Coordinates of C-alpha atoms and ligand atoms in Angstrom, one line a residue:
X159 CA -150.8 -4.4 136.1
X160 CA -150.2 -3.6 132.9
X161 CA -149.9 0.2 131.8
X162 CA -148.4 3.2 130.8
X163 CA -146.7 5.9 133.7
X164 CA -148.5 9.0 133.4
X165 CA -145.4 11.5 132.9
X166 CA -144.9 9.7 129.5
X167 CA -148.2 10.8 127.7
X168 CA -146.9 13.7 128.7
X169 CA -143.4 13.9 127.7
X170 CA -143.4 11.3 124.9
X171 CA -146.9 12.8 123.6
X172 CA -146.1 12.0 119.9
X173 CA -145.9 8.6 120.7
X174 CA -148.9 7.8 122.1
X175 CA -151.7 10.1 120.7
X176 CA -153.8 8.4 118.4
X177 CA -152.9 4.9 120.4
X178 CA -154.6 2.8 122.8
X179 CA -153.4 3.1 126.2
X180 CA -153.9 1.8 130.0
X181 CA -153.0 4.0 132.9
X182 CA -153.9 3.7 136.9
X183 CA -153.8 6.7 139.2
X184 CA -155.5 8.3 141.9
X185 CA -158.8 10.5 141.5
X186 CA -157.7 14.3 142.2
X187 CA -161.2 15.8 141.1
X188 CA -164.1 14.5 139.3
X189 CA -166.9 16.4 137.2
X190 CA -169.9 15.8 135.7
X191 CA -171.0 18.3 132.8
X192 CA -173.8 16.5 130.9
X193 CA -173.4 14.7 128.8
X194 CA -169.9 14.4 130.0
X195 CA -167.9 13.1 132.7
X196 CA -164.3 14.6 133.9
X197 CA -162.0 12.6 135.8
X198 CA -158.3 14.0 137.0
X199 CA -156.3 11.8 137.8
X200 CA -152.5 11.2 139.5
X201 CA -150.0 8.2 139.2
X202 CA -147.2 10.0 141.0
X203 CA -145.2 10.0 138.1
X204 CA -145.9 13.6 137.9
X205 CA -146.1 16.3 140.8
X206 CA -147.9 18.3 139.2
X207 CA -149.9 17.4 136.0
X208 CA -152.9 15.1 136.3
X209 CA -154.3 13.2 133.4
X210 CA -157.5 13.8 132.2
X211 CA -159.9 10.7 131.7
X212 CA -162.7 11.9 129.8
X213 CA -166.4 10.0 129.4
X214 CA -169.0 10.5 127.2
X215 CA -172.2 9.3 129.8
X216 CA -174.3 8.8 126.4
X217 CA -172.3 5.2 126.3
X218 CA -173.1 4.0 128.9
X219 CA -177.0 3.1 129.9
X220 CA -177.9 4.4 133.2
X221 CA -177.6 1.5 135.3
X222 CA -174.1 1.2 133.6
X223 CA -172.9 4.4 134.4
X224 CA -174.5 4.2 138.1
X225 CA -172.8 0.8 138.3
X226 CA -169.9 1.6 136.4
X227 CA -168.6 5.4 136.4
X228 CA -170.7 6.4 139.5
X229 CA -168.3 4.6 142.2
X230 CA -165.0 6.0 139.6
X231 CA -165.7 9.6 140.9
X232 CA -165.1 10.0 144.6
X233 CA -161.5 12.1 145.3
X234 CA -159.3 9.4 146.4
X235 CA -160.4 6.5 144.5
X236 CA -157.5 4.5 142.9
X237 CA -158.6 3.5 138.9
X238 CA -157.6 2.0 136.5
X239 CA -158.8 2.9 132.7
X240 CA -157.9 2.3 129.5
X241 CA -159.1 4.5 126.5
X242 CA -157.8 6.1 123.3
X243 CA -155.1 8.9 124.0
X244 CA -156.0 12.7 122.4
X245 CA -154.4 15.7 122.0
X246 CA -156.1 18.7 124.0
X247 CA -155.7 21.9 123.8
X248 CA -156.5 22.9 127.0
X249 CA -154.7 19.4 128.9
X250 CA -152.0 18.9 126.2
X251 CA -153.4 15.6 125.9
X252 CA -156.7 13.1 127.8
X253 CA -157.8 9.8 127.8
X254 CA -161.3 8.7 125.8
X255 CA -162.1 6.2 128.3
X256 CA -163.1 3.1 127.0
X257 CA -162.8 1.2 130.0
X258 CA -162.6 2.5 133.8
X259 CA -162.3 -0.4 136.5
X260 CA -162.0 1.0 140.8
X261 CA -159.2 -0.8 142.1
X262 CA -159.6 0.8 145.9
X263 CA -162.6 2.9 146.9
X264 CA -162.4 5.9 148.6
X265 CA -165.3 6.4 151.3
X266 CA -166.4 9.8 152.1
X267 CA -164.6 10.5 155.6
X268 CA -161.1 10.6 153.2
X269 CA -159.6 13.3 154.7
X270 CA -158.2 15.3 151.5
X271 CA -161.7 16.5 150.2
X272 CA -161.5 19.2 147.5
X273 CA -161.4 22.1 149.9
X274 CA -158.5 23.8 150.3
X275 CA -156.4 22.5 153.8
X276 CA -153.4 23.9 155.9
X277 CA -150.1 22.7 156.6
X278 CA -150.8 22.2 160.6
X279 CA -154.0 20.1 159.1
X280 CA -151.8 17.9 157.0
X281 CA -149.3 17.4 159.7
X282 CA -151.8 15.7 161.1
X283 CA -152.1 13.4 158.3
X284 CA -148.2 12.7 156.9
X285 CA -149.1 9.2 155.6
X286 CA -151.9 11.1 153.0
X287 CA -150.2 14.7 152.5
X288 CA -148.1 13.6 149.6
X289 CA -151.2 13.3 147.6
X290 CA -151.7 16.7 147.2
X291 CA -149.3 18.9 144.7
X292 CA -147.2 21.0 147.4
X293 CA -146.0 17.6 148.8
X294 CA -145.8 15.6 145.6
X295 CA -143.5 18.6 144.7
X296 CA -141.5 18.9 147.7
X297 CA -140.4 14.7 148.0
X298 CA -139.9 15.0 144.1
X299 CA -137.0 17.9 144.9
X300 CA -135.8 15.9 147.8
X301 CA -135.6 13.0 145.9
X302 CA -133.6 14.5 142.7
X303 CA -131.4 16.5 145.5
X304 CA -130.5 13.1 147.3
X305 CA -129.6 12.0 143.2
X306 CA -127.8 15.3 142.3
X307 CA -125.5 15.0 145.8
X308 CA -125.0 11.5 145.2
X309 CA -123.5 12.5 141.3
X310 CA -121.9 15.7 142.7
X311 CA -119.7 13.3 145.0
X312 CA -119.1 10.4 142.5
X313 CA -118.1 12.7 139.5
X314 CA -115.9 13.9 141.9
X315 CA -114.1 11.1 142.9
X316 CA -115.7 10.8 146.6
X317 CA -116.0 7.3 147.9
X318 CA -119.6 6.6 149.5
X319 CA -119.0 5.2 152.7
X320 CA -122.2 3.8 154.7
X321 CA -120.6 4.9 158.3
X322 CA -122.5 2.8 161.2
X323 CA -125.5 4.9 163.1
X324 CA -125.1 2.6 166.7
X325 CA -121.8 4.6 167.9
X326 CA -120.3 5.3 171.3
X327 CA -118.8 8.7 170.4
X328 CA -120.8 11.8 170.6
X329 CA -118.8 13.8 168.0
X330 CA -120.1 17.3 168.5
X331 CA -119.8 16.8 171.9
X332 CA -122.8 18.9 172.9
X333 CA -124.5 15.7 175.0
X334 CA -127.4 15.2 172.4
X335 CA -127.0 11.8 171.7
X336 CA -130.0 9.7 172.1
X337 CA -129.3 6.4 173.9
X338 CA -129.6 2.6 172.9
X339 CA -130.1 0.4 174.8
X340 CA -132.3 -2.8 176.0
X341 CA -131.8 -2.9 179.5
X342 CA -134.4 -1.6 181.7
X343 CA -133.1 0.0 184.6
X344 CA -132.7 -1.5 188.1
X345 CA -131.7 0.0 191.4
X346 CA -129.1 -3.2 192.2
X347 CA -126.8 -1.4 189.9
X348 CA -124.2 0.4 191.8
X349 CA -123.0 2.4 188.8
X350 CA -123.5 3.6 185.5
X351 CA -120.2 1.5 184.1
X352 CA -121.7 -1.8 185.6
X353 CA -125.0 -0.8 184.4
X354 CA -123.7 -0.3 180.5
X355 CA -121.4 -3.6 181.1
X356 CA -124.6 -5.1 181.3
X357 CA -125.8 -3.9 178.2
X358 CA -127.1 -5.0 174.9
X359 CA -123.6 -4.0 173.5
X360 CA -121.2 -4.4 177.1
X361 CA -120.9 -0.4 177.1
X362 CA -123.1 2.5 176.5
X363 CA -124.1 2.8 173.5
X364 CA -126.4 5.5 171.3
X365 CA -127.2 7.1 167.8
X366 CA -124.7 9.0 166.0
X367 CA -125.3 12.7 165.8
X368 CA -122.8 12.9 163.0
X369 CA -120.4 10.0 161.0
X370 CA -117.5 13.1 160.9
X371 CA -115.0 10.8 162.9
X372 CA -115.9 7.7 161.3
X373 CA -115.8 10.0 158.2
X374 CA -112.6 11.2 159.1
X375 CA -111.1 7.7 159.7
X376 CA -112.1 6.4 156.4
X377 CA -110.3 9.1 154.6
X378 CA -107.3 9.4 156.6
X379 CA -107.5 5.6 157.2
X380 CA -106.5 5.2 153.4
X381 CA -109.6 6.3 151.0
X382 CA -108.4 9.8 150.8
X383 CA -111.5 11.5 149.5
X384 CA -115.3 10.2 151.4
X385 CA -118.5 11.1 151.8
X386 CA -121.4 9.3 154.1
X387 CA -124.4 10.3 153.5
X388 CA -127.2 9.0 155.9
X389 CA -129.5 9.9 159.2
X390 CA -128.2 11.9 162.2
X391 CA -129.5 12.1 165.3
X392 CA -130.0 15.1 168.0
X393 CA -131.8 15.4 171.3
X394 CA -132.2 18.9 171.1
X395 CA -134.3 20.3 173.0
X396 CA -135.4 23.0 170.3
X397 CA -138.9 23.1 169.0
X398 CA -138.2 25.2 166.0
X399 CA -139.2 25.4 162.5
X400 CA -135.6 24.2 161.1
X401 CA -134.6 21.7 163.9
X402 CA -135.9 17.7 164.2
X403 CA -134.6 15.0 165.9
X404 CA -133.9 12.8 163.4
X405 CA -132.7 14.4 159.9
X406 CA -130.2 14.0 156.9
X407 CA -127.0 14.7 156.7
X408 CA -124.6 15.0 153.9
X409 CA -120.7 14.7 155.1
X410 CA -118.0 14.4 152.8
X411 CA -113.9 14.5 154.5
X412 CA -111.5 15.3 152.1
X413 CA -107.2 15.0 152.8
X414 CA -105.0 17.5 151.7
X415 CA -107.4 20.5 151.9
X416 CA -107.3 23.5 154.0
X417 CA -109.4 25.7 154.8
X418 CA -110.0 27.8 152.1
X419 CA -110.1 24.9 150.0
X420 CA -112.8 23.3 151.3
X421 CA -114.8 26.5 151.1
X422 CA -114.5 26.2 147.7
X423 CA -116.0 23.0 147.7
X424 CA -118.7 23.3 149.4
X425 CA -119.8 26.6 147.0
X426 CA -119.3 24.3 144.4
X427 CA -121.6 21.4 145.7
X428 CA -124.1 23.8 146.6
X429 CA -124.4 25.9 143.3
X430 CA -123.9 22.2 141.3
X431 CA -127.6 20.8 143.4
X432 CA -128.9 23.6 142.8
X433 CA -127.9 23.6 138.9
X434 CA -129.2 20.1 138.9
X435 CA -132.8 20.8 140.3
X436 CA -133.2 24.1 138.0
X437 CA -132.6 22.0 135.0
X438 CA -134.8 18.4 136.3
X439 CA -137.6 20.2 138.5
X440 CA -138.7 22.8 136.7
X441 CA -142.2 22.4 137.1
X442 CA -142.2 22.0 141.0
X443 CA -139.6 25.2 141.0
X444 CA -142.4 27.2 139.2
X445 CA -145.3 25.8 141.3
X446 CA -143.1 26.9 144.2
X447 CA -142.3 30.4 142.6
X448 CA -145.5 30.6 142.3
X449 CA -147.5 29.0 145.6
X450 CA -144.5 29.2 148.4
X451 CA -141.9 31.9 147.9
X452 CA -142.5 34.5 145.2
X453 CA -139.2 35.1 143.4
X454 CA -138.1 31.4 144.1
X455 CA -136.4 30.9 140.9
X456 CA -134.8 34.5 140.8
X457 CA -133.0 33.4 144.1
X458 CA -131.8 30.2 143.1
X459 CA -129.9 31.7 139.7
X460 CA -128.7 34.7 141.5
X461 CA -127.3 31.7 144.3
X462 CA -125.6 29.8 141.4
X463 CA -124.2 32.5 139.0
X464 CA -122.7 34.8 142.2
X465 CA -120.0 34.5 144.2
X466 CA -120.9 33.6 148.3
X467 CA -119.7 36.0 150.5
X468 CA -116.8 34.5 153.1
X469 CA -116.9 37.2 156.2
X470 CA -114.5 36.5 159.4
X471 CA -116.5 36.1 162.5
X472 CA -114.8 38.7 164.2
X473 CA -115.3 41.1 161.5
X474 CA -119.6 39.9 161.4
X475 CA -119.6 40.8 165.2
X476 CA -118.3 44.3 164.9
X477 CA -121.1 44.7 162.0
X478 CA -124.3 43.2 164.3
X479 CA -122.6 45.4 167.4
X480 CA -122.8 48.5 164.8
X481 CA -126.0 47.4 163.3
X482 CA -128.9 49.3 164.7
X483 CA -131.1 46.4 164.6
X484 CA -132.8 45.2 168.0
X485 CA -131.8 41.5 168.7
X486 CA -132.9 39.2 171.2
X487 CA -129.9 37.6 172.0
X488 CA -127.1 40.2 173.4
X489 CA -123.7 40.4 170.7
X490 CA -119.9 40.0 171.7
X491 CA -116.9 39.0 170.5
X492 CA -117.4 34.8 171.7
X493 CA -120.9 34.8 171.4
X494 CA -122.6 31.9 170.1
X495 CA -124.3 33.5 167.5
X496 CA -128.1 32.7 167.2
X497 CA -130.9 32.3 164.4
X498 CA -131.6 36.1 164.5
X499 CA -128.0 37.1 163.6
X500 CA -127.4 34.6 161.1
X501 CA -130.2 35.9 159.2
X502 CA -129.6 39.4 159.8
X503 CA -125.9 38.6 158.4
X504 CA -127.4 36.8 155.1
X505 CA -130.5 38.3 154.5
X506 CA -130.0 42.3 155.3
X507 CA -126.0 42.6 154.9
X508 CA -125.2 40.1 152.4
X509 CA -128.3 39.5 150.3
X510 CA -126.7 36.0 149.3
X511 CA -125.1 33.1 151.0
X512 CA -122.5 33.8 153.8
X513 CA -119.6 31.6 154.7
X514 CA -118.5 32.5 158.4
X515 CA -115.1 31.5 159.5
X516 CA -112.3 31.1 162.1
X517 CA -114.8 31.5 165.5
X518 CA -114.1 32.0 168.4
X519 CA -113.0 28.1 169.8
X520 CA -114.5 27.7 172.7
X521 CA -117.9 27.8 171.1
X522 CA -117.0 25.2 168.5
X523 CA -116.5 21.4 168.5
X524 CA -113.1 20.0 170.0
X525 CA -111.7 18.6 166.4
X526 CA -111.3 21.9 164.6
X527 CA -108.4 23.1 163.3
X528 CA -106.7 25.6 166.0
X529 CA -105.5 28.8 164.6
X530 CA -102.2 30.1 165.5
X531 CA -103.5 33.4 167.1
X532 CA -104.6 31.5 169.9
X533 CA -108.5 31.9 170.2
X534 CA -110.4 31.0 167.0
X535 CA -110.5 27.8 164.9
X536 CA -110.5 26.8 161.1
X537 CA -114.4 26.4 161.4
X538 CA -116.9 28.0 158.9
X539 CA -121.0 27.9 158.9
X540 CA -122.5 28.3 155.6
X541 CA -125.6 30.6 156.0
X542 CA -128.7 31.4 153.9
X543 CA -131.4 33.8 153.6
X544 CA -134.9 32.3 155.0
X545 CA -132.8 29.8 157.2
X546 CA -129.5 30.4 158.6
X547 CA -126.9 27.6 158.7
X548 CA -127.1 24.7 156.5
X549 CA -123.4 24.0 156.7
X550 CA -121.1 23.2 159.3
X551 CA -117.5 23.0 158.1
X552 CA -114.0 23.0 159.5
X553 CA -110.3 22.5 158.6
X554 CA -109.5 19.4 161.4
X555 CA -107.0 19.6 164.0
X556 CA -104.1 17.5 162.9
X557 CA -101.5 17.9 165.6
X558 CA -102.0 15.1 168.2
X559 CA -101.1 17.1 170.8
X560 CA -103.5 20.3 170.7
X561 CA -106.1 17.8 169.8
X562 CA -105.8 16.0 173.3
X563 CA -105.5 19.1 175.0
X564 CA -108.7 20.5 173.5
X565 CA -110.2 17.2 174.6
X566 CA -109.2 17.2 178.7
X567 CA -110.9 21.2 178.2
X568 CA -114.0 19.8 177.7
X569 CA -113.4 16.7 179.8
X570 CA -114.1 14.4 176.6
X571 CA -112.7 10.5 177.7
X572 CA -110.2 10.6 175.5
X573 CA -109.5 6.7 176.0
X574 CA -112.8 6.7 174.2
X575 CA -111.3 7.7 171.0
X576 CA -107.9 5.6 170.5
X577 CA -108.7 4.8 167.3
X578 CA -109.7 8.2 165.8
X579 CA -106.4 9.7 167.4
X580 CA -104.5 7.4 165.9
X581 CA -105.0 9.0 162.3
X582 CA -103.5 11.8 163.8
X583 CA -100.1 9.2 164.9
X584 CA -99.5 7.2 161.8
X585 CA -99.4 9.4 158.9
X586 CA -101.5 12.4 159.6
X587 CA -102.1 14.7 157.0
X588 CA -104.1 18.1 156.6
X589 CA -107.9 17.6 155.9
X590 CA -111.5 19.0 156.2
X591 CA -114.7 18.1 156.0
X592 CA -118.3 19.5 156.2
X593 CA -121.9 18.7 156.9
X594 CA -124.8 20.0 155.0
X595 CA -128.7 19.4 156.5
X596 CA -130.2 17.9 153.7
X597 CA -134.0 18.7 154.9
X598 CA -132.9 22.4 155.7
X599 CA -131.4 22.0 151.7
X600 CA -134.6 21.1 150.7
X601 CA -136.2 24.1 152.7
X602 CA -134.1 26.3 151.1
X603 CA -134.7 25.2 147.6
X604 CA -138.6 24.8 147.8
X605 CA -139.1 27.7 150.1
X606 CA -141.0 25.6 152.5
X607 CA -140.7 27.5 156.0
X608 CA -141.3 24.9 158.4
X609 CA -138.8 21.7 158.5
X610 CA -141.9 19.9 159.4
X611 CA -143.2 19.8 155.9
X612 CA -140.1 18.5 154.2
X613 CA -139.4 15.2 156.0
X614 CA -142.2 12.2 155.6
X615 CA -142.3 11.1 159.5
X616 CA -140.6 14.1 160.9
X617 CA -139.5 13.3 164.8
X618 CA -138.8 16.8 166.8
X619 CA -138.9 17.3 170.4
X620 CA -142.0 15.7 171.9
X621 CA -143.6 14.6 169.2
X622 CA -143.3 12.0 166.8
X623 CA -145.5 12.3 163.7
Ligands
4AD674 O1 -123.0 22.1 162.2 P1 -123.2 20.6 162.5 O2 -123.5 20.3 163.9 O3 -121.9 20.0 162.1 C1 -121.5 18.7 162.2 O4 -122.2 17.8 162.7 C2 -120.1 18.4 161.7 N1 -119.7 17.1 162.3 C3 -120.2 18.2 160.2 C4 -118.9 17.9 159.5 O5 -118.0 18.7 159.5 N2 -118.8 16.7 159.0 O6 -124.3 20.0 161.6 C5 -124.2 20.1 160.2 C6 -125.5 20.5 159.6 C7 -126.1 21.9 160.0 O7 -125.5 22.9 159.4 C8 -127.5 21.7 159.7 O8 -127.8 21.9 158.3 C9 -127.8 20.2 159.9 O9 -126.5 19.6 159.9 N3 -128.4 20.0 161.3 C10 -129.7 19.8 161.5 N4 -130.7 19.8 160.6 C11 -132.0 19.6 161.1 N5 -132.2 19.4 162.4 C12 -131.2 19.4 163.3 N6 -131.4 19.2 164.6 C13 -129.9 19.7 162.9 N7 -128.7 19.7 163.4 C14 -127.8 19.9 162.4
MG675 MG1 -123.3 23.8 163.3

């Protein structure tokens, strides 16, 4: 159909004042002030703004307007009208409608009446929630922060690399990977190999909680610098606001970097989204500011022109131990440290993003980079205020040797992973890597508290939406 995007009368007002003009959208409110009529109106163009269609109800008889205008008003109701284009004070510009056609009515038991609604209530309702401004805002972000990682890793010289989700090793290793499989069970089989022999694939088969390995082999296995960027997925059994079971992960592998150097990166990446969705979201950032998390926008400059802190776990320990805050979770050097000390670490001591490094290794994944005192490994977690961690990095283990070893400790079958140690056999070089949650990202940028309200469908334990 032919007609103008809303965001343009907007942005390219000049142009189109004065002119003749066609839009479609969806009815936000409707008025009637005799002798006038009030229409708001959404394309999704904007998040935010909502074009004004504006009828004089002296044109129109009043079998016309009943016939015509009346059906036009109900929220919901997808029009289409055509009119002249003004300037307004009060709207920057409206539409003198001319014309107004219903092109999908909107009965009464539509859900998203003017009133206001909660987030549990809309929940309930994901496939109509991004009608309303707070979502419209939110999947705008996510969208330009998909774009701005995307640039971040291309200006960069990062190949994308579309890493398979069907895999057969669980990279983290912490037995939350979701199975695949077509074949229903049956008591004949004697055991679990003949059962999987049997399967869709010959061998047991599930979905990948992270592409790191493949990651890793596609940078070691020649392209140097990579990035995959796709869904991850986790049977955690965590019903929290910042875990789901299906989410987004960003995870670029770069050679020839150490630690340190990969620290760098990732502030970089970080403060260059960030950059990107001050300067192309404005709006939303300022509805958010405003609606979601008050002093929003002070946070996100103070995040991009200061310098993360980089604490060593060890020395964070000895700070929550001497800390006289009461903590749920007990604190010791080799503790796994949990959501509560995180945030107590970012948001009480640090007051800006944290980048924790060389834990203790037998609370960390079995590829990490082994440091020589003997107990920690090259791993860092980038925390922030509001959330906690929304990166896990490391410097990889490179020796062949240690890397097998670390694999019979946590009786990984390391037959299973041929392939990946043979990066470390022909031509292994130093690298590192990292994975950032894009929905937790998004969180953090919008101020959104519940991960539930960032994803479209989210999936988190019992419960798909
Ligand atoms: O810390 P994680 O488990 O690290 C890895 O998977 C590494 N293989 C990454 C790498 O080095 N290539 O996960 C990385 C990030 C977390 O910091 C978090 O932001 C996000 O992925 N994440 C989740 N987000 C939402 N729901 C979940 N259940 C998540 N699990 C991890
Ligand atoms: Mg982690």
């Amino acid at each position: 159909m032919q007609h103008t995007d809303i965001v343009l009368l907007f942005s390219d007002s000049e142009k189109y004042v004065g002119t003749a003009v066609k839009v479609c959208g969806w009815v936000r409110t409707s008025a009637e002030v005799k002798p006038m009529t009030f229409i708001q109106i959404n394309d999704g163009t904007t998040s935010l703004k909502n074009l004004q269609l504006t009828i004089d109800q002296t044109r129109f008889d009043d079998e016309e307007y009943k016939l015509r205008i009346k059906p036009a008003l109900p929220v919901g109701t997808a029009v289409y009208a055509e009119g002249e284009l003004v300037a307004s004070e009060r709207n920057v510009v409206e539409l003198l409608v001319s014309e107004i056609r219903v092109l999908g009515e909107c009965p009464g038991d539509y859900p998203l009446q003017k009133k206001k609604t909660s987030m549990e209530f809309l929940r309930t309702i994901p496939h109509l929630r991004l009608r309303t401004n707070t979502f419209k805002a939110v999947f705008t972000v996510r969208a330009r922060l998909s774009y701005a990682i995307h640039k971040y890793f291309n200006e960069n010289g990062y190949k994308y690399v579309q890493a398979p989700i069907i895999t057969n090793s669980d990279c983290e290793g912490a037995g939350e990977m979701f199975r695949v499989t077509t074949q229903p069970w049956a008591t004949d089989y004697k055991t679990e190999e003949e059962y999987n022999s049997e399967d869709y694939f010959g061998c047991k088969a599930g979905l990948a909680v992270s592409c790191q390995l493949e990651g890793e082999m596609a940078a070691l296995g020649g392209l140097g610098r990579i990035y995959t960027f796709g869904p991850s997925f986790r049977a955690e059994h965590s019903n929290t606001a910042r875990h789901v079971a299906e989410f987004w992960h960003v995870e670029p592998e770069v050679c020839f970097v150490d630690l340190d150097e990969i620290i760098e990166i990732g502030e970089d990446f970080i403060k260059f989204i960030i950059r990107d969705i001050l300067e192309s979201c404005k709006e939303e950032l300022a509805f958010f500011d405003r609606f979601v998390e008050k002093g929003l926008l002070d946070k996100l400059n103070h995040v991009v022109n200061s310098e993360f802190a980089k604490v060593d776990y060890t020395e964070a320990v000895e700070i929550l131990q001497k800390s006289r805050q009461k903590f749920e979770y007990p604190v010791y050097w080799g503790a796994d440290l949990q959501s509560e000390h995180e945030r107590y670490l970012t948001e009480e001591v640090y007051k800006r993003p944290v980048f924790l490094k060389n834990y203790p290794k037998e609370i960390k994944a079995f590829y990490m980079k082994q440091n020589p005192d003997g107990k920690t490994v090259a791993a860092t977690d980038l925390l922030v205020p509001g959330i906690g961690e929304i990166i896990g990095c490391s410097e990889r283990e490179t020796d062949l040797e240690k890397l097998q070893q670390a694999m019979r400790d946590r009786n990984m079958p390391i037959e299973e992973y041929t392939r990946y140690l043979d990066t470390r056999r022909f031509g292994s070089v130093q690298h590192s890597g990292f994975g950032l949650g894009l929905d937790r990202m998004v969180m953090y940028v919008t101020g959104m508290t519940n991960i539930r309200d960032v994803l479209q469908f989210p999936r988190t334990y019992e419960h798909i939406y």
